[in-house]
mmCIF file of N, CA and C in Angstrom:
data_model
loop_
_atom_site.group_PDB
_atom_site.id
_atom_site.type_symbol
_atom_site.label_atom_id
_atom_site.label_comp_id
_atom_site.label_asym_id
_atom_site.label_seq_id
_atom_site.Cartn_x
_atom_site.Cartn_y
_atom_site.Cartn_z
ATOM 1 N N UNK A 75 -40.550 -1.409 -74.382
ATOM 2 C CA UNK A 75 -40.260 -2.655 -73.713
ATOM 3 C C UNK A 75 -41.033 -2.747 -72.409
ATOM 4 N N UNK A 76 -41.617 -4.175 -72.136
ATOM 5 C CA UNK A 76 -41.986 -4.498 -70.868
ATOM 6 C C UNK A 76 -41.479 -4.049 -69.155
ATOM 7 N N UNK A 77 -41.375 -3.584 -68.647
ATOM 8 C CA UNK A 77 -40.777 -3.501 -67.201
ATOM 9 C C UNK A 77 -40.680 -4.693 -66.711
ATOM 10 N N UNK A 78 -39.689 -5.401 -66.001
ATOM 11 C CA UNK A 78 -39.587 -6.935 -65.511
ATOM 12 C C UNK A 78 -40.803 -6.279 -63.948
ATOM 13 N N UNK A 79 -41.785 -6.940 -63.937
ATOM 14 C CA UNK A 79 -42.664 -7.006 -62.185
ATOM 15 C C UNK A 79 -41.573 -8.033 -61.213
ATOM 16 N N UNK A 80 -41.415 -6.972 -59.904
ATOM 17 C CA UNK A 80 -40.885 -7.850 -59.571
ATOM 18 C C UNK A 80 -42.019 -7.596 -58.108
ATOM 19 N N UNK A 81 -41.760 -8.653 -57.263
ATOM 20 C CA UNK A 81 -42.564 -8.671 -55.675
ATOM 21 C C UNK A 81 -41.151 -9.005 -54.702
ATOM 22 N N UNK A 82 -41.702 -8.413 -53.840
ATOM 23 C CA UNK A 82 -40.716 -9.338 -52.579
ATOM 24 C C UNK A 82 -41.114 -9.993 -51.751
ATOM 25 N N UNK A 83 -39.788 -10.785 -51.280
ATOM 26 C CA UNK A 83 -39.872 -12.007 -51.092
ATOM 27 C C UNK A 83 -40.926 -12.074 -49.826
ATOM 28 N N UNK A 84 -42.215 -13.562 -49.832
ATOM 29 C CA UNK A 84 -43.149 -13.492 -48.648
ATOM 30 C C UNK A 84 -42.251 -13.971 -47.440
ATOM 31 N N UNK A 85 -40.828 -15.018 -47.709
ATOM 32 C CA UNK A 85 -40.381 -15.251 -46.571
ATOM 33 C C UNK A 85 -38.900 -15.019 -46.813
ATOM 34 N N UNK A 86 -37.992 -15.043 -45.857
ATOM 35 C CA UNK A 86 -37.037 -14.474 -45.977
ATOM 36 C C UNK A 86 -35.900 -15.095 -44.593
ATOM 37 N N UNK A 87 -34.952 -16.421 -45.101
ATOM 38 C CA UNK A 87 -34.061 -16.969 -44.091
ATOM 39 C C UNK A 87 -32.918 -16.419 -44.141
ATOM 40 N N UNK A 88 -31.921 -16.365 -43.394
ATOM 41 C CA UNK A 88 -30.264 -15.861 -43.632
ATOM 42 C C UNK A 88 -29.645 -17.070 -43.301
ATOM 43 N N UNK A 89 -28.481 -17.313 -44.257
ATOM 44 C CA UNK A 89 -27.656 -18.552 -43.695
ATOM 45 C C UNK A 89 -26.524 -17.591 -43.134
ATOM 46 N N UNK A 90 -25.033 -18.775 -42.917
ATOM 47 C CA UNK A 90 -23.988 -17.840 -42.770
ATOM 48 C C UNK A 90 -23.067 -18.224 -44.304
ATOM 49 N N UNK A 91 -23.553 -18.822 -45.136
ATOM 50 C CA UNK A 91 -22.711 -18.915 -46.406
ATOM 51 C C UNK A 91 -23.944 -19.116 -47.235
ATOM 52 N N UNK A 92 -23.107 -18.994 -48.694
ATOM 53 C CA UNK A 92 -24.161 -18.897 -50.324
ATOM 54 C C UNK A 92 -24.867 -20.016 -50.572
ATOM 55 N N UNK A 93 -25.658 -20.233 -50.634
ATOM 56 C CA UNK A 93 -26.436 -21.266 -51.010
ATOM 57 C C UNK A 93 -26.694 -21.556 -52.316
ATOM 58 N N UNK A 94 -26.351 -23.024 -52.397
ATOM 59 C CA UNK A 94 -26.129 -23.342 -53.815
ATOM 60 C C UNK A 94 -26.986 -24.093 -54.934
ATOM 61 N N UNK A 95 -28.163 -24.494 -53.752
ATOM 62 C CA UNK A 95 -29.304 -25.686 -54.029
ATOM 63 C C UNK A 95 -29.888 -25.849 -53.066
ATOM 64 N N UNK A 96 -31.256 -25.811 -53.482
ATOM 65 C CA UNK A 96 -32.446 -25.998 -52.515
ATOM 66 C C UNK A 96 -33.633 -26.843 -53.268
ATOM 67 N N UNK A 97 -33.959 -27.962 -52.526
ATOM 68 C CA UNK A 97 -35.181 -29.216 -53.076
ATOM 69 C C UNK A 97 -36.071 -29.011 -52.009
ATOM 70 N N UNK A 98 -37.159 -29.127 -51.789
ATOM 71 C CA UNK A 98 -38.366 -29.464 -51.386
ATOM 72 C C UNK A 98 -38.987 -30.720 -51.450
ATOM 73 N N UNK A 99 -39.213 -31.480 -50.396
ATOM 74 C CA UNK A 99 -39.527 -32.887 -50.837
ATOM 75 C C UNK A 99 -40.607 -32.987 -51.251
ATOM 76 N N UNK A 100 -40.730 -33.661 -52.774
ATOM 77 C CA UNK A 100 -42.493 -33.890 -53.038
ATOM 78 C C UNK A 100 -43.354 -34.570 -52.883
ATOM 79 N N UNK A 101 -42.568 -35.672 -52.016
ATOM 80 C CA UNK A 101 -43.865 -36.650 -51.272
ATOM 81 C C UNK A 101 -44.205 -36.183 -50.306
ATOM 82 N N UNK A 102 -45.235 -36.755 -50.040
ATOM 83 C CA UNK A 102 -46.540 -36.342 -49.305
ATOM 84 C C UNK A 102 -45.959 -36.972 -47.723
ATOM 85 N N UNK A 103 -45.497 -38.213 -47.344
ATOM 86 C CA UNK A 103 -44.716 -38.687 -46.546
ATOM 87 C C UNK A 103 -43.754 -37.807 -45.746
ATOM 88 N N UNK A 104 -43.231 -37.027 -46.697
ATOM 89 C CA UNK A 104 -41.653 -35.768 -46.212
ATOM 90 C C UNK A 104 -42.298 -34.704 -46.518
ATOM 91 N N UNK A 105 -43.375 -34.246 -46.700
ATOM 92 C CA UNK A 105 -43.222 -32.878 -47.434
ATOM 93 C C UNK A 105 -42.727 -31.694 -46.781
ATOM 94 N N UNK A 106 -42.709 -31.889 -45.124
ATOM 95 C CA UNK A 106 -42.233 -30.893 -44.950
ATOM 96 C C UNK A 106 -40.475 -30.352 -44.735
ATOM 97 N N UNK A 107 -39.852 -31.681 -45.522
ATOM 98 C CA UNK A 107 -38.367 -31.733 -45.439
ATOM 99 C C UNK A 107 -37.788 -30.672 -46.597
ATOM 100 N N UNK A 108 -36.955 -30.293 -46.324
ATOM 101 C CA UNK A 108 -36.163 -29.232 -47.448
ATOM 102 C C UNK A 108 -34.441 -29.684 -47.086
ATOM 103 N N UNK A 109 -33.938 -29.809 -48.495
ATOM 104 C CA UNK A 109 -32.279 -29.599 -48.100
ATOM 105 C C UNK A 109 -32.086 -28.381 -48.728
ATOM 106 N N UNK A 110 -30.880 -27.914 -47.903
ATOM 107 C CA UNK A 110 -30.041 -26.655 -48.382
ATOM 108 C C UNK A 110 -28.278 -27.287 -48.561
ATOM 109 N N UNK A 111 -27.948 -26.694 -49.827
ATOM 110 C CA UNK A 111 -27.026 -26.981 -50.191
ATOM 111 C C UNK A 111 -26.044 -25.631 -50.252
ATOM 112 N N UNK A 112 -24.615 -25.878 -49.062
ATOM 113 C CA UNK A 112 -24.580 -25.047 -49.110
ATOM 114 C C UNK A 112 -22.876 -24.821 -49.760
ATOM 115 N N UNK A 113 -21.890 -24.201 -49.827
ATOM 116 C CA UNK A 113 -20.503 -24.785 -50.442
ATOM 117 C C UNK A 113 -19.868 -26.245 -50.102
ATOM 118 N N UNK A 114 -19.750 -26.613 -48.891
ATOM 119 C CA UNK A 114 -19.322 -27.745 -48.366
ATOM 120 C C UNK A 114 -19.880 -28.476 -47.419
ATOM 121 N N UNK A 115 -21.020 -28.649 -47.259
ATOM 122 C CA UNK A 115 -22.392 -28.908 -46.437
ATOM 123 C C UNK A 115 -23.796 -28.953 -46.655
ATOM 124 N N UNK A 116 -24.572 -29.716 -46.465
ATOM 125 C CA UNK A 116 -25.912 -29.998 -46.657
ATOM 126 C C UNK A 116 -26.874 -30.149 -45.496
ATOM 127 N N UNK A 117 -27.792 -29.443 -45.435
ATOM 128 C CA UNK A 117 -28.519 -29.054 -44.470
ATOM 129 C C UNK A 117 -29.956 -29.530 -44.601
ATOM 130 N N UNK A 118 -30.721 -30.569 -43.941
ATOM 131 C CA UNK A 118 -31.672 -30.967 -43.595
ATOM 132 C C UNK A 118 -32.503 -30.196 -42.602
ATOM 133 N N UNK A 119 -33.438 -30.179 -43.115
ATOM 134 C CA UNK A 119 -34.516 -29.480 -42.076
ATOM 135 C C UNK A 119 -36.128 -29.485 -42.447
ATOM 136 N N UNK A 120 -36.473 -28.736 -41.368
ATOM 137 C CA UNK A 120 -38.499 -28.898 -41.527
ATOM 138 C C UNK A 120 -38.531 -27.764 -41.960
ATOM 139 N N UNK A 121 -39.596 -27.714 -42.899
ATOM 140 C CA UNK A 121 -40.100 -25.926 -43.219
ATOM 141 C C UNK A 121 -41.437 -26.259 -42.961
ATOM 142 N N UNK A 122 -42.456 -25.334 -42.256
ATOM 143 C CA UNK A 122 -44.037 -25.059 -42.110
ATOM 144 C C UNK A 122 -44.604 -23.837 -42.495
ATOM 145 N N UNK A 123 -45.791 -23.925 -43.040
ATOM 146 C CA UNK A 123 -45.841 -22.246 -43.617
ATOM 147 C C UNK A 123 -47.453 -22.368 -43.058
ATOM 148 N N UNK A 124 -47.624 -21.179 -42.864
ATOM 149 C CA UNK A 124 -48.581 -20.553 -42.079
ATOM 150 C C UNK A 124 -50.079 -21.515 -42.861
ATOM 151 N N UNK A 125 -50.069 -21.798 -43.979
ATOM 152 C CA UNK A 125 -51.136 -21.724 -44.517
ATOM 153 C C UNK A 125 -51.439 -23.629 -44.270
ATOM 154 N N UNK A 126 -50.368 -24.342 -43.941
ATOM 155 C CA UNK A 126 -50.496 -25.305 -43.341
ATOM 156 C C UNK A 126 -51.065 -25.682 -42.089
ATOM 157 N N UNK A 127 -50.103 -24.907 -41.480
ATOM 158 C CA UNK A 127 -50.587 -25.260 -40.193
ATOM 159 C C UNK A 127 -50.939 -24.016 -39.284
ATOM 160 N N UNK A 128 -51.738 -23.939 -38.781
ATOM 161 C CA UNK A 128 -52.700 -22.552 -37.543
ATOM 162 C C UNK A 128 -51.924 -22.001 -37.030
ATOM 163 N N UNK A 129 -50.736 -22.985 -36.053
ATOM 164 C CA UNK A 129 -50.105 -22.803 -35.372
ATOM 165 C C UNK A 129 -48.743 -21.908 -35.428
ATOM 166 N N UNK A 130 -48.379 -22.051 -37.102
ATOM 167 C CA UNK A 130 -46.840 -21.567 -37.367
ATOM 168 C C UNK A 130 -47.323 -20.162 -37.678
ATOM 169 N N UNK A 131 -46.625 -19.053 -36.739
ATOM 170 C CA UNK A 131 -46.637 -17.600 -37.825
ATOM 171 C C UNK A 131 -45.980 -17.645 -38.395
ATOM 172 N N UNK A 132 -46.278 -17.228 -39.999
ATOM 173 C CA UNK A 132 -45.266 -16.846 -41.554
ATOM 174 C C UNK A 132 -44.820 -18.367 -41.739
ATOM 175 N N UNK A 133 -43.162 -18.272 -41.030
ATOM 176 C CA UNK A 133 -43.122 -19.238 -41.828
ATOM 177 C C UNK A 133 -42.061 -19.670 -40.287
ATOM 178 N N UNK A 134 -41.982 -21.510 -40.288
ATOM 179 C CA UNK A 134 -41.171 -22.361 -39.217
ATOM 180 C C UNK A 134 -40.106 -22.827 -39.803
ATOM 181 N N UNK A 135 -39.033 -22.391 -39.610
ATOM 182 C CA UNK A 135 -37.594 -23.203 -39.750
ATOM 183 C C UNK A 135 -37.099 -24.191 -38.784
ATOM 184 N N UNK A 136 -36.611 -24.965 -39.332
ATOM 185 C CA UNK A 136 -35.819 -26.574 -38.069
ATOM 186 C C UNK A 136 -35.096 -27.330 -38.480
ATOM 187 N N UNK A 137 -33.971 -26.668 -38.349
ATOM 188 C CA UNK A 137 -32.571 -27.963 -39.201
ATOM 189 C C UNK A 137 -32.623 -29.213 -38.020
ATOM 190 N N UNK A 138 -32.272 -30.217 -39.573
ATOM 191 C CA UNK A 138 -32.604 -31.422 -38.202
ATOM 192 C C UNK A 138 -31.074 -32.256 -38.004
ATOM 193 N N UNK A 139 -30.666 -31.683 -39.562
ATOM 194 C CA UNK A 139 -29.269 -32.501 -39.526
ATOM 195 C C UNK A 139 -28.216 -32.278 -40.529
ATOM 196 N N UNK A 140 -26.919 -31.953 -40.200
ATOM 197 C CA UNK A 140 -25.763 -31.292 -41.070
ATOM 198 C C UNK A 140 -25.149 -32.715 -41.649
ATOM 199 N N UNK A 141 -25.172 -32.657 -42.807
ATOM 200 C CA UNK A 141 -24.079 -33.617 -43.936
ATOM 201 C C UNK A 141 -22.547 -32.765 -44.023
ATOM 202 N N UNK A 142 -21.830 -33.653 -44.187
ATOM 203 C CA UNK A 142 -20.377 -32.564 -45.097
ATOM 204 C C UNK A 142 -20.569 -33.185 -46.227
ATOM 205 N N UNK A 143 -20.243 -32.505 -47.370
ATOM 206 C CA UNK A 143 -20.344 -32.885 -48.194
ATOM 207 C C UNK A 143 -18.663 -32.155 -49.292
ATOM 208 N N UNK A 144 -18.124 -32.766 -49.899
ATOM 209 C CA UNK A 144 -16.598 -32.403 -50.322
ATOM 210 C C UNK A 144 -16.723 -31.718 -51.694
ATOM 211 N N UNK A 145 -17.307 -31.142 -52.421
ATOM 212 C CA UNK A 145 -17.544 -30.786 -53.457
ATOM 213 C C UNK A 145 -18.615 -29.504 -53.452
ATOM 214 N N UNK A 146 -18.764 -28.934 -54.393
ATOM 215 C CA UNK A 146 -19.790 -28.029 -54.500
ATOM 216 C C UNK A 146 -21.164 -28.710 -55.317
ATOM 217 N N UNK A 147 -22.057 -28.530 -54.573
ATOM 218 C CA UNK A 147 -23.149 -29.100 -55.033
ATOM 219 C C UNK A 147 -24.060 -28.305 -56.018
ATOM 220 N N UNK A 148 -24.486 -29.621 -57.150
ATOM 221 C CA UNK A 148 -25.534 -28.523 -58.315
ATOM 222 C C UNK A 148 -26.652 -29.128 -57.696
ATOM 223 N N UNK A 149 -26.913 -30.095 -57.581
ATOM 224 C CA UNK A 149 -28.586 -30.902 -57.682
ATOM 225 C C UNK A 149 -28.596 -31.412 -56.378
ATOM 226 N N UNK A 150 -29.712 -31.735 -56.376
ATOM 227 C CA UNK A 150 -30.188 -32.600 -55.339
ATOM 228 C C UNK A 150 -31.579 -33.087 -55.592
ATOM 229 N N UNK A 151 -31.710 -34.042 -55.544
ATOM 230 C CA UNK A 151 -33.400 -35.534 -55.121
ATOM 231 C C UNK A 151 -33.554 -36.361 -54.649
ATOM 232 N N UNK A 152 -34.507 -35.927 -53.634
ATOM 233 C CA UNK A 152 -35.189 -36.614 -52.297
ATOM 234 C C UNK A 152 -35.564 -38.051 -52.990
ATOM 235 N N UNK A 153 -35.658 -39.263 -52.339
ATOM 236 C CA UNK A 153 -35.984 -40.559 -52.886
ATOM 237 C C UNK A 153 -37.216 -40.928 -51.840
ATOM 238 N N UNK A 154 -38.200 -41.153 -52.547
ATOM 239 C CA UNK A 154 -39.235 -41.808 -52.117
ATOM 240 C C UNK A 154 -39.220 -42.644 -50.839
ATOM 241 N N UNK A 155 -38.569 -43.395 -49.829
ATOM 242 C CA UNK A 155 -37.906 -43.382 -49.218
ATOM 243 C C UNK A 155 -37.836 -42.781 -47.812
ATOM 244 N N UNK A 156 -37.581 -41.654 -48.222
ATOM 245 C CA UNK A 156 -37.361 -40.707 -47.319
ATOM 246 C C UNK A 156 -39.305 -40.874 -46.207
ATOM 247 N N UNK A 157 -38.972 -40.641 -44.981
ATOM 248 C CA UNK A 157 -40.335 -40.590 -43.805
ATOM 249 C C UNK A 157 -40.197 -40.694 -42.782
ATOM 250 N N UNK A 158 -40.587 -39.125 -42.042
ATOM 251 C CA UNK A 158 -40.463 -39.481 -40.881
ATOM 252 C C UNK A 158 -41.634 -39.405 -39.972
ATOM 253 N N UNK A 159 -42.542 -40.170 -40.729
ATOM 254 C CA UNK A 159 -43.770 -40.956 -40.588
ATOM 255 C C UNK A 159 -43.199 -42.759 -39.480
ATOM 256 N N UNK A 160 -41.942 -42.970 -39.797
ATOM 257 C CA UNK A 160 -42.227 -44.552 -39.497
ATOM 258 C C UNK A 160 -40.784 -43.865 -38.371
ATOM 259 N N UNK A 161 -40.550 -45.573 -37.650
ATOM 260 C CA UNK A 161 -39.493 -45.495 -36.957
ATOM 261 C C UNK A 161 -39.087 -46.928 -37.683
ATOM 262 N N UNK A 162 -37.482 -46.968 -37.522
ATOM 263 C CA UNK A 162 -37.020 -45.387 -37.295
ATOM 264 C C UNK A 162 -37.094 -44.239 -38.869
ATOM 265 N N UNK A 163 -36.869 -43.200 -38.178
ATOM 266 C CA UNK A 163 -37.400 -42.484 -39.831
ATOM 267 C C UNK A 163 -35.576 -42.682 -40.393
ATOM 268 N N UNK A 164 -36.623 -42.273 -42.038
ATOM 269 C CA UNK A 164 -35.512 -42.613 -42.961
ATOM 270 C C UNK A 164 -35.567 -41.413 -43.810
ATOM 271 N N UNK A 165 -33.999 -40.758 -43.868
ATOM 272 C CA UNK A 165 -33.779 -39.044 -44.656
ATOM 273 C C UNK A 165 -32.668 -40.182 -45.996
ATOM 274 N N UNK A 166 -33.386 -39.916 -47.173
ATOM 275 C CA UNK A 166 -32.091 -40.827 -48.124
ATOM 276 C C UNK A 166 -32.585 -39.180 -49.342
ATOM 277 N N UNK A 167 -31.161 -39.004 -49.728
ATOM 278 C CA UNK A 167 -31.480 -38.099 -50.880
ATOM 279 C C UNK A 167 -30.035 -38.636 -51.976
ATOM 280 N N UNK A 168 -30.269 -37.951 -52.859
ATOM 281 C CA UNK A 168 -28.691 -37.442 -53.658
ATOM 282 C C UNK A 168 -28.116 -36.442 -53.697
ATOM 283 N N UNK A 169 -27.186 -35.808 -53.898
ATOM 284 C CA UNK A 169 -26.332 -34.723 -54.216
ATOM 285 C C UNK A 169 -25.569 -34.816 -55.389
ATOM 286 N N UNK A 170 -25.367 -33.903 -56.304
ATOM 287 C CA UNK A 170 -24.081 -33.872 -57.861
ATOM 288 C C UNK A 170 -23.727 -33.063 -57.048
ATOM 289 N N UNK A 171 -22.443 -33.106 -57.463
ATOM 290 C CA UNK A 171 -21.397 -31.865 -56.947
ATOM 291 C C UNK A 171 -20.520 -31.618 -58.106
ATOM 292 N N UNK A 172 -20.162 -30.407 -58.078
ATOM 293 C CA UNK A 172 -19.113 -30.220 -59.427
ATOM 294 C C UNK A 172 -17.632 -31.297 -59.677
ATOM 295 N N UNK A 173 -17.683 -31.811 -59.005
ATOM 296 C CA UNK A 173 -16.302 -33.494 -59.059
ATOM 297 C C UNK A 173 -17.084 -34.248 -59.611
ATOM 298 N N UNK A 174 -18.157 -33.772 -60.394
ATOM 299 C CA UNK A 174 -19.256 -34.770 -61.519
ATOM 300 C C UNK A 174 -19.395 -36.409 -60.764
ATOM 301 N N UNK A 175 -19.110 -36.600 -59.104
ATOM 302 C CA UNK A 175 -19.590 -37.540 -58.547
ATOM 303 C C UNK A 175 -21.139 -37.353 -57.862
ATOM 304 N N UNK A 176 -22.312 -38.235 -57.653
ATOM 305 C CA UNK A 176 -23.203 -38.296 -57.084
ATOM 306 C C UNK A 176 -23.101 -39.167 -56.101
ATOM 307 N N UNK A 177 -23.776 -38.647 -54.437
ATOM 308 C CA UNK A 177 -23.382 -39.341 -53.410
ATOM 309 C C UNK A 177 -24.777 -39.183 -53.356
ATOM 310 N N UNK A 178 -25.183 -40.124 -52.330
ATOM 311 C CA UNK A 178 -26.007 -40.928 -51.867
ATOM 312 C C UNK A 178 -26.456 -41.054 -50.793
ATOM 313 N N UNK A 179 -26.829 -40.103 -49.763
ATOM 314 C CA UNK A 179 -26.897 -39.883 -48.522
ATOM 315 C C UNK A 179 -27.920 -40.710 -47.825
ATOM 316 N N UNK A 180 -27.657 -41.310 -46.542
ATOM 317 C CA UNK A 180 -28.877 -42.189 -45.746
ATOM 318 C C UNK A 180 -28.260 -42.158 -44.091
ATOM 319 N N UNK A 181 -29.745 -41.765 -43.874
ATOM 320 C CA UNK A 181 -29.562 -41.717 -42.163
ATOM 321 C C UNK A 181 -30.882 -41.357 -41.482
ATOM 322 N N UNK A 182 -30.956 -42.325 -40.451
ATOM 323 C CA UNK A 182 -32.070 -42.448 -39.501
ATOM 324 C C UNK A 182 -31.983 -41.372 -38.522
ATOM 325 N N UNK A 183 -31.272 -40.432 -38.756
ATOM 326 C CA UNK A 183 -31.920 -39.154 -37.718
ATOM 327 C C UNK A 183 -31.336 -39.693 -36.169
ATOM 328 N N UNK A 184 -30.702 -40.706 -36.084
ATOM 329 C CA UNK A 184 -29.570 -41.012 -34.579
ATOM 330 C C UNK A 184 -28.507 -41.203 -35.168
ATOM 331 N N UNK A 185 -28.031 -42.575 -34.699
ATOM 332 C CA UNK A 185 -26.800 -42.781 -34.948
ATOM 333 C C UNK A 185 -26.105 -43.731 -36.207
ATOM 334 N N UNK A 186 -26.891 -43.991 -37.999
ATOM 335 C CA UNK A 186 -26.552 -44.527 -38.749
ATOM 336 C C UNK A 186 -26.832 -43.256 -39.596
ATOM 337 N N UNK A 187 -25.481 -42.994 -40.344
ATOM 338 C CA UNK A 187 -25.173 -41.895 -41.194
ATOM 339 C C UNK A 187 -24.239 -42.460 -42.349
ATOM 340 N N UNK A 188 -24.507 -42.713 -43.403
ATOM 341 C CA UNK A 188 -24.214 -43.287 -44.428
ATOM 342 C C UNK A 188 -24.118 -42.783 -45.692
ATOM 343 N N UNK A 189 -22.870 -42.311 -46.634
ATOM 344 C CA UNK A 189 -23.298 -42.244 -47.738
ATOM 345 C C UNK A 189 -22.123 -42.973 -49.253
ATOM 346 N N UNK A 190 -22.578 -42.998 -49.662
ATOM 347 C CA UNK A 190 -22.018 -43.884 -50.978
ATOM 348 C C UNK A 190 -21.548 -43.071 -52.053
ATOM 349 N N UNK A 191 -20.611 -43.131 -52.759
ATOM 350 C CA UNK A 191 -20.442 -42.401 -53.845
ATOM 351 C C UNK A 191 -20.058 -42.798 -54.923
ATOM 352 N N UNK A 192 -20.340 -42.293 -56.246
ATOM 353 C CA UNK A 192 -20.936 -42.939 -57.446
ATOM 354 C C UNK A 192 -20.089 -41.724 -58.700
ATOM 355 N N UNK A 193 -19.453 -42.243 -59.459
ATOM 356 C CA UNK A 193 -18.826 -41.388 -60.860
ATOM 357 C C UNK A 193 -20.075 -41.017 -61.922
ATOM 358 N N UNK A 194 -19.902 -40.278 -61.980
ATOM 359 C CA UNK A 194 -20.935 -39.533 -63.266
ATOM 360 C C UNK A 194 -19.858 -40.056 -64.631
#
């Protein structure tokens, strides 16, 4: 039989709880946005990796903004949408959570924090 290859990891964050879901935004607009999903909370932030930018060693972490969120989360996707290219900028994603509801998160990064929720 094969040996599984394994490598370790090039970067390496610690939260203070399990993390349950992690997206990467794939537009070009957000790309450097990531959520972390974590038991009862959702975590917005910047990630930069060295090979981007000159400036970052390894790798740049920057939470920009905590959701609560009431459920345990499976999924998450960033919506086109999302840029904080314009003013004011706009963070809109989804979340499933195991209560098989999808919420709908939107907020300009001050003071409009919004989210909607939807039955699976």
């Amino acid at each position: 039989m094969d040996e599984a290859v394994t490598t370790p990891p090039t970067f390496k964050r610690s939260f203070s709880e399990r993390i349950y879901c992690v997206e990467f935004s794939p537009y070009e607009w957000s790309q450097h946005l990531i959520c972390i999903a974590l038991a009862k909370e959702i975590i917005v932030g910047t990630v930069r990796f060295q090979d981007e930018d000159d400036a970052v060693e390894d790798m740049a972490y920057s939470p920009i903004r905590t959701f609560h969120h009431d459920a345990r989360p499976h999924a998450i996707a960033w919506s086109p949408e999302t840029s904080l290219s314009i003013v004011p900028k706009i963070v809109t994603f989804c979340v499933a959570g195991s209560d098989f509801k999808i919420r709908l998160y939107n907020s300009n990064l001050n003071d409009v924090n919004m989210f909607e929720v939807g039955i699976l």
